[in-house]
CSV table of C-alpha atoms in Angstrom, one decimal:
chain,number,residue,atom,x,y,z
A,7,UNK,CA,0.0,0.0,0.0
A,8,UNK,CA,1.1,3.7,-0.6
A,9,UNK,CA,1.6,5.8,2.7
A,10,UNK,CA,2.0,9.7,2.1
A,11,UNK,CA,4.2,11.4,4.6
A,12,UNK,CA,3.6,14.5,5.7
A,13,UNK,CA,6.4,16.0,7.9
A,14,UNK,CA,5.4,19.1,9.5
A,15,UNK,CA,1.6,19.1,11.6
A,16,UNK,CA,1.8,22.3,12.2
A,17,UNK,CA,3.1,25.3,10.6
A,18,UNK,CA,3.0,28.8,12.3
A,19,UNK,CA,4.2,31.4,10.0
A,20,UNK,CA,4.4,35.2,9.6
A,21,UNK,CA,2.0,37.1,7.0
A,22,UNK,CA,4.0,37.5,3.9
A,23,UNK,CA,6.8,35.1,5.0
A,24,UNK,CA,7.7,32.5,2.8
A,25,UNK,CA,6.8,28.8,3.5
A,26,UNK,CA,6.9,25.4,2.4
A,27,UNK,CA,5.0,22.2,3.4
A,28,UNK,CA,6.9,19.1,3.3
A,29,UNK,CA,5.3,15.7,1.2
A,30,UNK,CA,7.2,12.8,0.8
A,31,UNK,CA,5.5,9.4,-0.6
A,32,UNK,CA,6.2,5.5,-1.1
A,33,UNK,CA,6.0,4.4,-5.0
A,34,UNK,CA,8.5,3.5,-7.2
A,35,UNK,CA,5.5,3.9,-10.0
A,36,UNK,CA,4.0,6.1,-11.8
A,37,UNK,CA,1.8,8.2,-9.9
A,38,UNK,CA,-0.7,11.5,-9.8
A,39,UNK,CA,0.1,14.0,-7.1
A,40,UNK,CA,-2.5,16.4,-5.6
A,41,UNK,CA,-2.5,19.3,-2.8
A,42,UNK,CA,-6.0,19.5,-1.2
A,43,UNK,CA,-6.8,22.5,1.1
A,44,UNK,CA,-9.2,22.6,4.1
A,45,UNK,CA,-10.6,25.2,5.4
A,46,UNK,CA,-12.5,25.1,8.8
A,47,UNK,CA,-15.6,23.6,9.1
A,48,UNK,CA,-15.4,23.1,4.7
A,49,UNK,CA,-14.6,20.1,3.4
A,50,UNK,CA,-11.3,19.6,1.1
A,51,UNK,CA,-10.8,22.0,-2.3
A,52,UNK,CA,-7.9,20.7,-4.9
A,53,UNK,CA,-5.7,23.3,-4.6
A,54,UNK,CA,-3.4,22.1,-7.5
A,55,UNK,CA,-2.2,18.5,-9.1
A,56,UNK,CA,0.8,17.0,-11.2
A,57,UNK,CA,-0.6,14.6,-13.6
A,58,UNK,CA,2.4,14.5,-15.9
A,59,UNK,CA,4.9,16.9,-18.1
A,60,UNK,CA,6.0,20.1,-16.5
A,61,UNK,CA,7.5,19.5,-12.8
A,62,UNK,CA,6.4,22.9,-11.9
A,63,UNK,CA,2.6,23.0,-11.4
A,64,UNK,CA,1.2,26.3,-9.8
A,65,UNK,CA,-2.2,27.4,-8.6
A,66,UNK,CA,-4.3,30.5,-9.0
A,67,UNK,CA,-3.7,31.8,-5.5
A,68,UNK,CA,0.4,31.8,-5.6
A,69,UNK,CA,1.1,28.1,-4.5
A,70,UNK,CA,3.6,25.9,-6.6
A,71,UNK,CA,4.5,22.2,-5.8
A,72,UNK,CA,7.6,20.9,-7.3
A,73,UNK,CA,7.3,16.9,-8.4
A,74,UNK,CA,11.1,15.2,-7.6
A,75,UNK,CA,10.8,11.5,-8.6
A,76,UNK,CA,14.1,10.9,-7.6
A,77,UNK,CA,13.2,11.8,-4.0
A,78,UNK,CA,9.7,11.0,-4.0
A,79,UNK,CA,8.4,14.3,-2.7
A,80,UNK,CA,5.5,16.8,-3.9
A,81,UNK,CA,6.8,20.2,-1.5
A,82,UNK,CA,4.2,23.1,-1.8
A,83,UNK,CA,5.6,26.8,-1.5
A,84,UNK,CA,4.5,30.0,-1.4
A,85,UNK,CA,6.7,32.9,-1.7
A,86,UNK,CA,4.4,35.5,0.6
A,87,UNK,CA,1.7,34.0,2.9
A,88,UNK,CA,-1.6,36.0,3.6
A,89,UNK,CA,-3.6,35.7,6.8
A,90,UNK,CA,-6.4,33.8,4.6
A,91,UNK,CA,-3.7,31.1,4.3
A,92,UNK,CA,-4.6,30.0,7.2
A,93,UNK,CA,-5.6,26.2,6.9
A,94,UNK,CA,-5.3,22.7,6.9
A,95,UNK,CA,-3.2,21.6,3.4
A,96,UNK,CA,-3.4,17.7,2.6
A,97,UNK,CA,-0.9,15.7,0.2
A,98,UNK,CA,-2.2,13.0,-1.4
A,99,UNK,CA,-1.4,10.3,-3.8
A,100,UNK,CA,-3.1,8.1,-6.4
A,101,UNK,CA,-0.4,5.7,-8.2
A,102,UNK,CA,-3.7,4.4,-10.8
A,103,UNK,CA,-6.2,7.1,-10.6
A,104,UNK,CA,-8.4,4.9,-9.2
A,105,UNK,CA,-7.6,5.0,-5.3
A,106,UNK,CA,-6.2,8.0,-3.2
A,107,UNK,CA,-4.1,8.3,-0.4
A,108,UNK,CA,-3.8,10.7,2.2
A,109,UNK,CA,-1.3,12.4,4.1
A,110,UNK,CA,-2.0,13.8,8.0
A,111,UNK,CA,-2.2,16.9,6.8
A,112,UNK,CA,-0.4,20.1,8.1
A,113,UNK,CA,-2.2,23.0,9.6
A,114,UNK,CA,-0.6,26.2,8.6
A,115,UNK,CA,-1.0,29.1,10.7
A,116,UNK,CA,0.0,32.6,9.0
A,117,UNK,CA,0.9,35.2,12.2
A,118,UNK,CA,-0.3,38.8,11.7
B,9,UNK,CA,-23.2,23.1,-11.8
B,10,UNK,CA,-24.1,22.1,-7.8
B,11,UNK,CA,-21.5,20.3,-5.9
B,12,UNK,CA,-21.4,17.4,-3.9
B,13,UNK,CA,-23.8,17.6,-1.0
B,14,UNK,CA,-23.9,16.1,2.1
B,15,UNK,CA,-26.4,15.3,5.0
B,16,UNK,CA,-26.6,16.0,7.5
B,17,UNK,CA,-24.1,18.5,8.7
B,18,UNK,CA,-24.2,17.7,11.9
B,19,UNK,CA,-25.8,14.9,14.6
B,20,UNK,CA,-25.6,13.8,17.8
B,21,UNK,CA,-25.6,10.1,18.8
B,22,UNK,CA,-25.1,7.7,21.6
B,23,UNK,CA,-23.5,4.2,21.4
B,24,UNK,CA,-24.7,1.4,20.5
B,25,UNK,CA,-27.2,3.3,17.9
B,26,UNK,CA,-26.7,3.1,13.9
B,27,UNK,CA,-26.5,6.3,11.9
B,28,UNK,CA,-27.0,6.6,7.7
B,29,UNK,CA,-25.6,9.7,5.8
B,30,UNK,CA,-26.2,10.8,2.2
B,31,UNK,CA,-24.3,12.0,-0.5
B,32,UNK,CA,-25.2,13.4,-3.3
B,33,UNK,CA,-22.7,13.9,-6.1
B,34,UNK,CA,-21.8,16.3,-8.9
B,35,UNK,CA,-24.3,15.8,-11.9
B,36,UNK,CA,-22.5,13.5,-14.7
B,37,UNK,CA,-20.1,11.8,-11.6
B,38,UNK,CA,-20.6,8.0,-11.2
B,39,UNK,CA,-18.1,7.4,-8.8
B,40,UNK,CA,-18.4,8.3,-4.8
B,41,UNK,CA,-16.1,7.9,-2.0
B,42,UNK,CA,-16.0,8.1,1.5
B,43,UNK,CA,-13.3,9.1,3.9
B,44,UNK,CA,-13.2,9.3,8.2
B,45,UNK,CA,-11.4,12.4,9.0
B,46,UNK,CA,-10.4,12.5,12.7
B,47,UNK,CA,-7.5,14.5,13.9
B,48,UNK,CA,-3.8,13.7,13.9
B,49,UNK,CA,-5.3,10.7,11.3
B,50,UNK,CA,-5.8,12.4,9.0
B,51,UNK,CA,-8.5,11.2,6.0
B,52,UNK,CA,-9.1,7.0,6.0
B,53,UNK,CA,-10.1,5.9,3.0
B,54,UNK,CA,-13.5,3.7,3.9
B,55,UNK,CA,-15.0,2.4,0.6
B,56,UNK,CA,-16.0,4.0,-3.5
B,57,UNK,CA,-18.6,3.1,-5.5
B,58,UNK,CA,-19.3,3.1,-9.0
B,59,UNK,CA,-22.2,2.4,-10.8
B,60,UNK,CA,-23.6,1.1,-7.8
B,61,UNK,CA,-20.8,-1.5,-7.1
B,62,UNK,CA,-18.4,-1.1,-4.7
B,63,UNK,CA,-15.4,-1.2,-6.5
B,64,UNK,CA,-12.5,-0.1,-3.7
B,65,UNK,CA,-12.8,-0.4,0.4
B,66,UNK,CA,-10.6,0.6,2.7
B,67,UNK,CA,-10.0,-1.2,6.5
B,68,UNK,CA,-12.9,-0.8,8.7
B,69,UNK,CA,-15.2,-3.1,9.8
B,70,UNK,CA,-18.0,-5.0,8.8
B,71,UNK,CA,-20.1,-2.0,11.3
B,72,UNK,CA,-19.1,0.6,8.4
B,73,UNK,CA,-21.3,0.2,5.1
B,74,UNK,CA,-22.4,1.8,2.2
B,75,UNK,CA,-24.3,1.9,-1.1
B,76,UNK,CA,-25.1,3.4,-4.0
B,77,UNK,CA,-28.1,4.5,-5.9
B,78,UNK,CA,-28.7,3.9,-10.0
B,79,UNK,CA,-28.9,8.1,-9.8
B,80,UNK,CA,-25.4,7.7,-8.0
B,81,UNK,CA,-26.5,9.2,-4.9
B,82,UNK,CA,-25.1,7.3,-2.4
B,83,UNK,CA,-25.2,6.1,1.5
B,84,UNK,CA,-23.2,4.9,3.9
B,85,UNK,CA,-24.2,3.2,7.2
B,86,UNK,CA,-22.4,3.3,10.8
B,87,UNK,CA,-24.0,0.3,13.0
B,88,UNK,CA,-23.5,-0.2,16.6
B,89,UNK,CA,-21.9,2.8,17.2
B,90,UNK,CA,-18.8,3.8,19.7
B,91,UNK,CA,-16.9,7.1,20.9
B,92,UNK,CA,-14.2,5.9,18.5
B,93,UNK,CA,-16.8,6.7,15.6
B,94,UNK,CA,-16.5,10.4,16.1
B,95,UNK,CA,-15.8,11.8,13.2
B,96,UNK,CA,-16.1,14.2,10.7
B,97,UNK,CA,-17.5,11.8,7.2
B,98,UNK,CA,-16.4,13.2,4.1
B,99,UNK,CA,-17.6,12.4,0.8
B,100,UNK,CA,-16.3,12.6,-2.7
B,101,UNK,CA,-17.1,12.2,-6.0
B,102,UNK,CA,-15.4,12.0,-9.3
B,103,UNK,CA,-16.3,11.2,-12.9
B,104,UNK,CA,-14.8,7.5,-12.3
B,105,UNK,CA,-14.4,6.7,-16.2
B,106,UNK,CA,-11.1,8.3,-16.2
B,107,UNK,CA,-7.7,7.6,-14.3
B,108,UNK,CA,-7.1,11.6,-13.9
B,109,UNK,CA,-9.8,12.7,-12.5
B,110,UNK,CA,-9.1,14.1,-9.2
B,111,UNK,CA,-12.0,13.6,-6.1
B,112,UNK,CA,-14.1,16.8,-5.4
B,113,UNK,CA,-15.9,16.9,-2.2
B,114,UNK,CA,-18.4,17.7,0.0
B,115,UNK,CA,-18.4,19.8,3.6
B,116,UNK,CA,-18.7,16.7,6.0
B,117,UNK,CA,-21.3,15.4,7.9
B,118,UNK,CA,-20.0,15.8,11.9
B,119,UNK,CA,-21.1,12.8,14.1
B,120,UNK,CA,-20.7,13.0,18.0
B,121,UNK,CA,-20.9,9.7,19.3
B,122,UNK,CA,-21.6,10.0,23.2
């Protein structure tokens, strides 16, 4: 079975600090990579995905998430954090398309 | 184009009872999923269904069930409840006919098991 790591539960950051949440996951496939964002009492919204071709995938609101094959990781960044940041950010993996797997999750708290 | 919705948002139940929740999914989307979020767990994938046949489950038990509807709308049944059932129960759904579609979902249904 696939397990998604998620190394950091909590985040606390300042507003328009940079910041990066950590993913890290177990396939030596082929596999679709997704960021999910929570916020509270919502349920999840894709925030962005790597399917295939450029490494570099970027969403509407400033995040980016790097794909790394060779170390298994999907990082999320953002250059300048806003207080409406402020969420829960799951990683998740699906290595056919057909099942998903989930990280923890990591709460990110942006600081006034 | 409505999303997925789920209900109820939120209940109250004590143990021992049984508890059904309903989700309805995008228009067009065959396939439905449903996931326990609990803190410092994270999401557990519990089963999906597609075209009315559950295709994937995850590892709960037998007490955790679900089903789905020829208009996709789909169920999913908690018997003999405990504390450990607490949850917040989060449904998704997806298109299911192709290997890149990614899940969309709904806001939760909140169950307090006392």
């Amino acid at each position: 079975a696939q397990s998604v790591t998620q190394l950091d539960s909590q985040v606390p950051v300042f507003e328009e600090a940079p910041v990066e949440l950590r993913c890290n996951y177990s396939s030596s496939v082929s596999v679709y990579l997704f960021w999910y964002v929570q916020y509270p009492n919502q349920g999840l919204q894709l925030l962005l995905k790597y399917l295939s071709g450029s490494t570099l995938v970027e969403s509407i609101n400033g995040f980016e998430a790097e794909f790394n094959k060779s170390q298994t990781s999907f990082h999320l960044r953002k250059p300048s954090v806003h207080i409406s940041d402020t969420a829960e950010y799951f990683c998740a993996v699906s290595p056919t398309g057909n099942q998903f797997y989930f990280g923890t999750g990591t709460s990110l708290t942006v600081i006034p | 184009k409505a999303g997925v919705t789920q209900t109820p948002r939120y209940l109250i139940k004590t143990r021992g009872q049984q508890v059904t929740l309903s989700c309805s999914p995008i228009s067009g989307h065959r396939s439905v999923s449903w996931y326990q979020q609990t803190p410092g767990q994270g999401l557990q994938f519990l089963f999906e269904y597609f075209s009315e046949t559950q295709r994937n489950k995850g590892n709960f038990p037998g007490r955790f069930s679900g089903r789905q509807f020829s208009n996709s709308r789909s169920e999913m049944n908690v018997s003999t409840l405990e504390l450990g059932d607490s949850a917040l129960y989060l449904c998704a759904s997806r298109t299911g006919t192709r290997s890149t579609g990614e899940l969309f979902f709904g806001e939760g249904s909140r169950l307090t098991v006392l």
